[in-house]
């Protein structure tokens, strides 16, 4: 009884000190990880950053990363100061460098997966052991990692690939993915003329945004490019009134994106696949007739000149 009473008094005493310290110092430790879920693709490299600020000395802080299992059980992964920290079940991956960390500075580290696995999906906790004289603020932060499979598929068709000048060309590109929650698609149509570089015509997405390639802005403004979207993964681009300069090899590129950063405003590409749609040949018919006519009339006039 007596001891309990003493503990109670000591506890109260500590709480009072904590409150005073908070008021006096006015700052408390902040441990920060990115806002999740972080959606990444199986087999890719993944890094998750953790920052600590508003802490007391020492300047260089230590970090521990855990995976949070069911029932709030913690699986120790890597530590910046304790090399006996790693759980035996992940030791092989840590020893081989498949799971590790990289120090980015005194106040920041990254948890790194060289080739992330589907089973790595879950909650991760970054924790900074206290170096403060008074416990204040947060000492750990959690972020969810979602590892998805590579399910992006691209197929394409050009129903009519040999056209006369002035006719339209339909460039059909189908792009689908299996996992649609949190991910967004973009489709880009490009052309390669001869041995030249790939030139972007137009990009639809992510999130219905339209971006027009620099050499196609005038054509787009003039209504020479029309998007033909049926849904169900079908993305069509119609080049109305083909010109001779539209002859070339067309390529369709699908990209899968996730949002990240402050308020999810930054796009991060997680997958990209391209398919050559085929060659479009544009024949000059009208021009030949005109030139021939002109040539004949020239001949005629030359012949009649005195
Ligand atoms: C694209 O998808 C449509 C249906 O959405 C289908 O009819 C067409 O055959 C597909 N084209 C290619 C090239 O996969």
Short mmCIF file of C-alpha atoms and ligand atoms in Angstrom, two decimals:
data_model
loop_
_atom_site.label_atom_id
_atom_site.label_comp_id
_atom_site.label_asym_id
_atom_site.label_seq_id
_atom_site.Cartn_x
_atom_site.Cartn_y
_atom_site.Cartn_z
CA UNK A 1 0.00 0.00 0.00
CA UNK A 2 2.66 2.36 1.08
CA UNK A 3 4.74 1.76 -2.08
CA UNK A 4 1.75 2.06 -4.35
CA UNK A 5 0.97 5.38 -2.83
CA UNK A 6 4.57 6.50 -3.36
CA UNK A 7 4.41 5.33 -7.02
CA UNK A 8 1.24 7.28 -7.49
CA UNK A 9 2.85 10.40 -6.10
CA UNK A 10 6.00 9.87 -8.18
CA UNK A 11 3.88 9.32 -11.28
CA UNK A 12 2.01 12.52 -10.67
CA UNK A 13 5.31 14.29 -10.03
CA UNK A 14 6.66 13.04 -13.41
CA UNK A 15 3.52 14.11 -15.21
CA UNK A 16 3.82 17.58 -13.75
CA UNK A 17 7.47 17.79 -14.87
CA UNK A 18 6.47 16.60 -18.34
CA UNK A 19 3.77 19.26 -18.61
CA UNK A 20 6.17 21.97 -17.39
CA UNK A 21 8.85 20.78 -19.82
CA UNK A 22 6.40 20.86 -22.71
CA UNK A 23 5.35 24.36 -21.82
CA UNK A 24 8.94 25.58 -21.35
CA UNK A 25 10.53 23.88 -24.35
CA UNK A 26 7.49 24.29 -26.54
CA UNK A 27 8.79 21.73 -28.98
CA UNK A 28 8.38 18.02 -29.10
CA UNK A 29 9.90 15.29 -31.17
CA UNK A 30 8.36 14.52 -34.53
CA UNK A 31 8.98 11.26 -36.38
CA UNK A 32 7.69 11.34 -39.92
CA UNK A 33 7.17 8.74 -42.62
CA UNK A 34 5.41 9.28 -45.97
CA UNK A 35 1.62 9.28 -46.06
CA UNK A 36 0.51 5.81 -47.11
CA UNK A 37 -0.49 3.58 -48.54
CA UNK A 38 2.65 3.40 -50.63
CA UNK A 39 1.72 1.30 -53.64
CA UNK A 40 4.65 -0.43 -55.28
CA UNK A 41 5.17 -3.27 -57.75
CA UNK A 42 6.50 -6.69 -56.87
CA UNK A 43 10.17 -7.19 -57.75
CA UNK A 44 10.98 -3.48 -57.77
CA UNK A 45 13.25 -1.58 -55.40
CA UNK A 46 11.41 0.27 -52.64
CA UNK A 47 12.67 2.82 -50.17
CA UNK A 48 10.68 4.32 -47.32
CA UNK A 49 12.03 7.45 -45.73
CA UNK A 50 11.83 8.34 -42.06
CA UNK A 51 12.72 11.75 -40.63
CA UNK A 52 13.04 12.87 -37.06
CA UNK A 53 13.02 16.48 -35.90
CA UNK A 54 12.67 18.65 -32.80
CA UNK A 55 14.69 16.22 -30.70
CA UNK A 56 17.39 17.00 -28.19
CA UNK A 57 21.05 16.13 -28.72
CA UNK A 58 22.78 14.12 -30.02
CA UNK A 59 22.45 15.50 -33.48
CA UNK A 60 22.81 12.11 -35.16
CA UNK A 61 19.77 10.06 -34.27
CA UNK A 62 19.31 6.32 -34.22
CA UNK A 63 16.49 4.52 -35.95
CA UNK A 64 14.76 1.18 -35.82
CA UNK A 65 12.40 -0.27 -38.41
CA UNK A 66 9.77 -2.84 -37.60
CA UNK A 67 7.02 -4.58 -39.48
CA UNK A 68 3.80 -4.41 -37.50
CA UNK A 69 2.16 -7.82 -37.55
CA UNK A 70 -1.35 -8.89 -36.57
CA UNK A 71 -2.17 -8.10 -32.97
CA UNK A 72 0.35 -5.26 -32.91
CA UNK A 73 3.22 -7.71 -32.68
CA UNK A 74 6.47 -6.12 -33.87
CA UNK A 75 8.89 -7.85 -36.20
CA UNK A 76 12.29 -6.15 -35.86
CA UNK A 77 13.86 -5.54 -39.27
CA UNK A 78 16.86 -3.22 -39.11
CA UNK A 79 18.44 -0.88 -36.61
CA UNK A 80 21.11 1.78 -37.05
CA UNK A 81 22.77 0.93 -33.74
CA UNK A 82 21.95 -2.62 -32.71
CA UNK A 83 23.24 -5.36 -34.97
CA UNK A 84 21.46 -8.07 -33.00
CA UNK A 85 18.14 -6.33 -33.68
CA UNK A 86 16.96 -8.24 -36.78
CA UNK A 87 14.40 -11.00 -36.26
CA UNK A 88 15.75 -14.48 -37.24
CA UNK A 89 12.94 -14.87 -39.82
CA UNK A 90 14.28 -11.97 -41.90
CA UNK A 91 18.00 -12.40 -41.12
CA UNK A 92 18.78 -13.98 -44.52
CA UNK A 93 17.22 -11.09 -46.41
CA UNK A 94 19.02 -8.53 -44.28
CA UNK A 95 22.36 -10.35 -44.60
CA UNK A 96 22.01 -10.58 -48.38
CA UNK A 97 21.17 -6.88 -48.57
CA UNK A 98 17.64 -7.50 -49.84
CA UNK A 99 16.36 -5.59 -46.81
CA UNK A 100 18.50 -2.83 -45.37
CA UNK A 101 18.68 0.83 -44.58
CA UNK A 102 20.50 3.85 -45.88
CA UNK A 103 21.33 6.82 -43.74
CA UNK A 104 20.40 10.05 -45.53
CA UNK A 105 21.68 12.34 -42.81
CA UNK A 106 21.79 12.78 -39.06
CA UNK A 107 18.01 12.94 -38.91
CA UNK A 108 16.86 10.65 -41.70
CA UNK A 109 17.13 7.07 -42.87
CA UNK A 110 15.48 5.00 -45.56
CA UNK A 111 14.27 1.45 -45.18
CA UNK A 112 15.22 -0.32 -48.39
CA UNK A 113 13.94 -3.39 -50.19
CA UNK A 114 16.02 -4.35 -53.21
CA UNK A 115 13.27 -6.53 -54.65
CA UNK A 116 10.04 -6.14 -52.79
CA UNK A 117 7.76 -9.17 -52.45
CA UNK A 118 3.98 -9.41 -52.36
CA UNK A 119 4.33 -10.76 -48.82
CA UNK A 120 6.07 -7.51 -47.82
CA UNK A 121 2.70 -5.77 -47.95
CA UNK A 122 1.86 -4.47 -44.52
CA UNK A 123 2.42 -1.83 -41.92
CA UNK A 124 5.93 -0.55 -41.19
CA UNK A 125 7.01 1.36 -38.12
CA UNK A 126 9.94 3.72 -37.90
CA UNK A 127 11.00 4.24 -34.33
CA UNK A 128 13.65 6.51 -32.80
CA UNK A 129 14.93 5.51 -29.38
CA UNK A 130 14.75 8.41 -26.95
CA UNK A 131 17.70 10.68 -26.45
CA UNK A 132 15.54 13.33 -24.84
CA UNK A 133 15.65 14.14 -21.14
CA UNK A 134 11.89 14.32 -21.15
CA UNK A 135 9.60 12.14 -23.21
CA UNK A 136 7.73 14.50 -25.48
CA UNK A 137 6.20 14.16 -28.90
CA UNK A 138 6.07 10.99 -30.97
CA UNK A 139 8.83 8.46 -31.13
CA UNK A 140 7.52 6.35 -33.95
CA UNK A 141 5.36 6.54 -37.05
CA UNK A 142 3.66 3.93 -39.20
CA UNK A 143 3.19 3.69 -42.92
CA UNK A 144 1.38 1.09 -45.00
CA UNK A 145 3.09 -0.56 -47.94
CA UNK A 146 0.98 -2.27 -50.60
CA UNK A 147 2.87 -4.46 -53.02
CA UNK A 148 0.89 -5.22 -56.15
CA UNK A 149 1.64 -7.53 -59.04
CA UNK A 150 2.65 -6.33 -62.48
CA UNK A 151 -0.68 -6.64 -64.29
CA UNK A 152 -0.32 -3.86 -66.86
CA UNK A 153 -1.19 -5.04 -70.37
CA UNK A 154 -1.00 -3.14 -73.63
CA UNK A 155 -2.30 -4.20 -77.03
CA UNK A 156 -2.90 -2.12 -80.07
CA UNK A 157 -4.30 -2.00 -83.56
CA UNK A 158 -4.42 0.33 -86.53
CA UNK A 159 -7.52 -0.76 -88.49
CA UNK A 160 -6.38 1.04 -91.64
CA UNK A 161 -2.66 1.58 -91.87
CA UNK A 162 -2.39 2.54 -95.54
CA UNK A 163 -4.23 5.76 -96.27
CA UNK A 164 -4.27 8.52 -98.81
CA UNK A 165 -3.49 12.06 -97.82
CA UNK A 166 -6.49 13.67 -96.15
CA UNK A 167 -7.92 10.41 -94.86
CA UNK A 168 -8.03 9.71 -91.16
CA UNK A 169 -5.96 7.20 -89.22
CA UNK A 170 -7.26 5.54 -86.10
CA UNK A 171 -4.65 4.51 -83.58
CA UNK A 172 -6.23 2.07 -81.13
CA UNK A 173 -4.49 1.23 -77.93
CA UNK A 174 -5.90 -1.00 -75.22
CA UNK A 175 -4.43 -0.71 -71.77
CA UNK A 176 -5.61 -2.58 -68.71
CA UNK A 177 -4.37 -3.40 -65.26
CA UNK A 178 -5.58 -5.78 -62.60
CA UNK A 179 -5.29 -3.60 -59.54
CA UNK A 180 -7.26 -0.40 -59.88
CA UNK A 181 -7.45 0.89 -56.31
CA UNK A 182 -4.91 3.68 -55.78
CA UNK A 183 -3.44 3.36 -59.27
CA UNK A 184 -4.03 5.46 -62.38
CA UNK A 185 -3.29 4.93 -66.05
CA UNK A 186 -1.93 7.11 -68.77
CA UNK A 187 -1.71 6.30 -72.46
CA UNK A 188 0.74 8.00 -74.80
CA UNK A 189 0.72 7.86 -78.59
CA UNK A 190 4.05 8.55 -80.28
CA UNK A 191 5.57 8.31 -83.73
CA UNK A 192 8.99 7.44 -85.04
CA UNK A 193 9.75 8.87 -88.46
CA UNK A 194 12.55 7.04 -90.23
CA UNK A 195 15.45 6.61 -87.87
CA UNK A 196 14.46 9.65 -85.83
CA UNK A 197 13.67 9.71 -82.13
CA UNK A 198 10.27 8.80 -80.71
CA UNK A 199 8.10 11.91 -80.85
CA UNK A 200 5.18 12.31 -78.47
CA UNK A 201 1.84 13.13 -80.08
CA UNK A 202 -0.55 13.09 -77.14
CA UNK A 203 -0.88 11.68 -73.64
CA UNK A 204 -4.19 10.96 -71.97
CA UNK A 205 -3.95 10.65 -68.19
CA UNK A 206 -3.22 10.09 -65.46
CA UNK A 207 -6.55 11.31 -64.15
CA UNK A 208 -7.99 12.39 -67.54
CA UNK A 209 -5.39 15.06 -68.09
CA UNK A 210 -4.48 15.69 -71.75
CA UNK A 211 -0.93 16.65 -72.69
CA UNK A 212 -0.07 17.36 -76.30
CA UNK A 213 3.41 16.89 -77.75
CA UNK A 214 5.17 20.11 -78.70
CA UNK A 215 5.00 19.49 -82.48
CA UNK A 216 1.30 18.67 -82.29
CA UNK A 217 -0.15 21.58 -80.32
CA UNK A 218 -1.31 23.48 -83.41
CA UNK A 219 -2.88 20.38 -84.92
CA UNK A 220 -4.66 19.66 -81.65
CA UNK A 221 -5.93 23.24 -81.39
CA UNK A 222 -7.21 23.01 -84.97
CA UNK A 223 -9.16 19.86 -84.14
CA UNK A 224 -6.87 17.56 -86.11
CA UNK A 225 -6.54 15.09 -83.25
CA UNK A 226 -9.55 13.42 -81.67
CA UNK A 227 -9.62 11.17 -78.65
CA UNK A 228 -11.92 8.21 -78.96
CA UNK A 229 -12.50 6.71 -75.54
CA UNK A 230 -15.01 3.91 -75.12
CA UNK A 231 -13.99 2.85 -71.64
CA UNK A 232 -13.14 -0.74 -70.81
CA UNK A 233 -9.47 -0.09 -71.44
CA UNK A 234 -9.97 1.15 -75.00
CA UNK A 235 -8.07 4.30 -75.90
CA UNK A 236 -8.26 5.55 -79.46
CA UNK A 237 -6.62 8.54 -81.07
CA UNK A 238 -7.81 9.67 -84.47
CA UNK A 239 -5.48 11.61 -86.73
CA UNK A 240 -7.90 13.37 -89.01
CA UNK A 241 -6.67 14.43 -92.46
CA UNK A 242 -3.39 12.52 -92.60
CA UNK A 243 -0.45 14.34 -94.13
CA UNK A 244 2.59 12.82 -95.78
CA UNK A 245 4.56 13.78 -92.70
CA UNK A 246 2.30 11.53 -90.60
CA UNK A 247 3.92 8.51 -92.18
CA UNK A 248 5.93 6.51 -89.67
CA UNK A 249 5.87 3.85 -87.00
CA UNK A 250 3.36 4.49 -84.22
CA UNK A 251 3.98 3.43 -80.64
CA UNK A 252 1.58 3.21 -77.74
CA UNK A 253 2.88 3.49 -74.17
CA UNK A 254 0.84 2.74 -71.08
CA UNK A 255 2.02 3.89 -67.69
CA UNK A 256 0.68 3.07 -64.27
CA UNK A 257 0.87 5.80 -61.62
CA UNK A 258 0.20 6.36 -57.95
CA UNK A 259 -0.32 9.63 -56.15
CA UNK A 260 2.05 10.60 -53.40
CA UNK A 261 3.43 13.56 -51.51
CA UNK A 262 1.52 16.39 -49.86
CA UNK A 263 -2.15 15.78 -50.51
CA UNK A 264 -1.34 13.19 -53.17
CA UNK A 265 -0.57 15.86 -55.73
CA UNK A 266 2.67 14.36 -56.99
CA UNK A 267 2.47 11.53 -59.49
CA UNK A 268 4.85 8.65 -59.21
CA UNK A 269 5.20 6.21 -62.09
CA UNK A 270 5.30 2.59 -60.99
CA UNK A 271 5.09 0.76 -64.32
CA UNK A 272 5.53 1.44 -68.02
CA UNK A 273 4.93 -0.70 -71.10
CA UNK A 274 5.17 0.14 -74.78
CA UNK A 275 3.91 -1.55 -77.87
CA UNK A 276 4.72 -0.80 -81.46
CA UNK A 277 1.36 -0.27 -83.12
CA UNK A 278 2.74 -0.59 -86.64
CA UNK A 279 3.64 1.50 -89.61
CA UNK A 280 1.28 3.93 -91.24
CA UNK A 281 1.85 4.65 -94.93
CA UNK A 282 0.38 7.81 -96.35
CA UNK A 283 0.11 7.98 -100.12
CA UNK A 284 0.14 11.06 -102.15
CA UNK A 285 -2.58 10.83 -104.75
CA UNK A 286 -4.11 14.25 -105.27
CA UNK A 287 -0.72 15.97 -105.44
CA UNK A 288 0.53 13.71 -108.21
CA UNK A 289 -2.46 14.48 -110.40
CA UNK A 290 -2.08 18.18 -109.79
CA UNK A 291 1.65 18.16 -110.52
CA UNK A 292 1.15 16.14 -113.65
CA UNK A 293 -1.52 18.55 -114.77
CA UNK A 294 0.72 21.50 -114.13
CA UNK A 295 3.63 19.85 -115.90
CA UNK A 296 1.43 19.15 -118.91
CA UNK A 297 0.10 22.67 -119.01
CA UNK A 298 3.63 24.01 -118.75
CA UNK A 299 4.59 21.84 -121.68
CA UNK A 300 1.57 23.05 -123.57
CA UNK A 301 2.34 26.70 -123.05
CA UNK A 302 6.03 26.21 -123.76
CA UNK A 303 5.12 24.39 -126.92
CA UNK A 304 2.79 27.19 -128.06
CA UNK A 305 5.15 30.00 -127.32
CA UNK A 306 6.38 31.67 -130.45
C1 LIG B 1 -9.37 -3.56 -77.54
O1 LIG B 1 -10.52 -3.71 -76.77
C2 LIG B 1 -11.73 -3.83 -77.48
C3 LIG B 1 -12.86 -3.92 -76.51
O2 LIG B 1 -12.70 -3.07 -75.44
C4 LIG B 1 -11.66 -5.05 -78.39
O3 LIG B 1 -12.82 -5.13 -79.16
C5 LIG B 1 -10.45 -4.97 -79.28
O4 LIG B 1 -10.31 -6.15 -80.02
C6 LIG B 1 -9.18 -4.74 -78.46
N1 LIG B 1 -8.06 -4.51 -79.37
C7 LIG B 1 -6.86 -5.02 -79.18
C8 LIG B 1 -5.85 -4.72 -80.21
O5 LIG B 1 -6.57 -5.71 -78.22
#
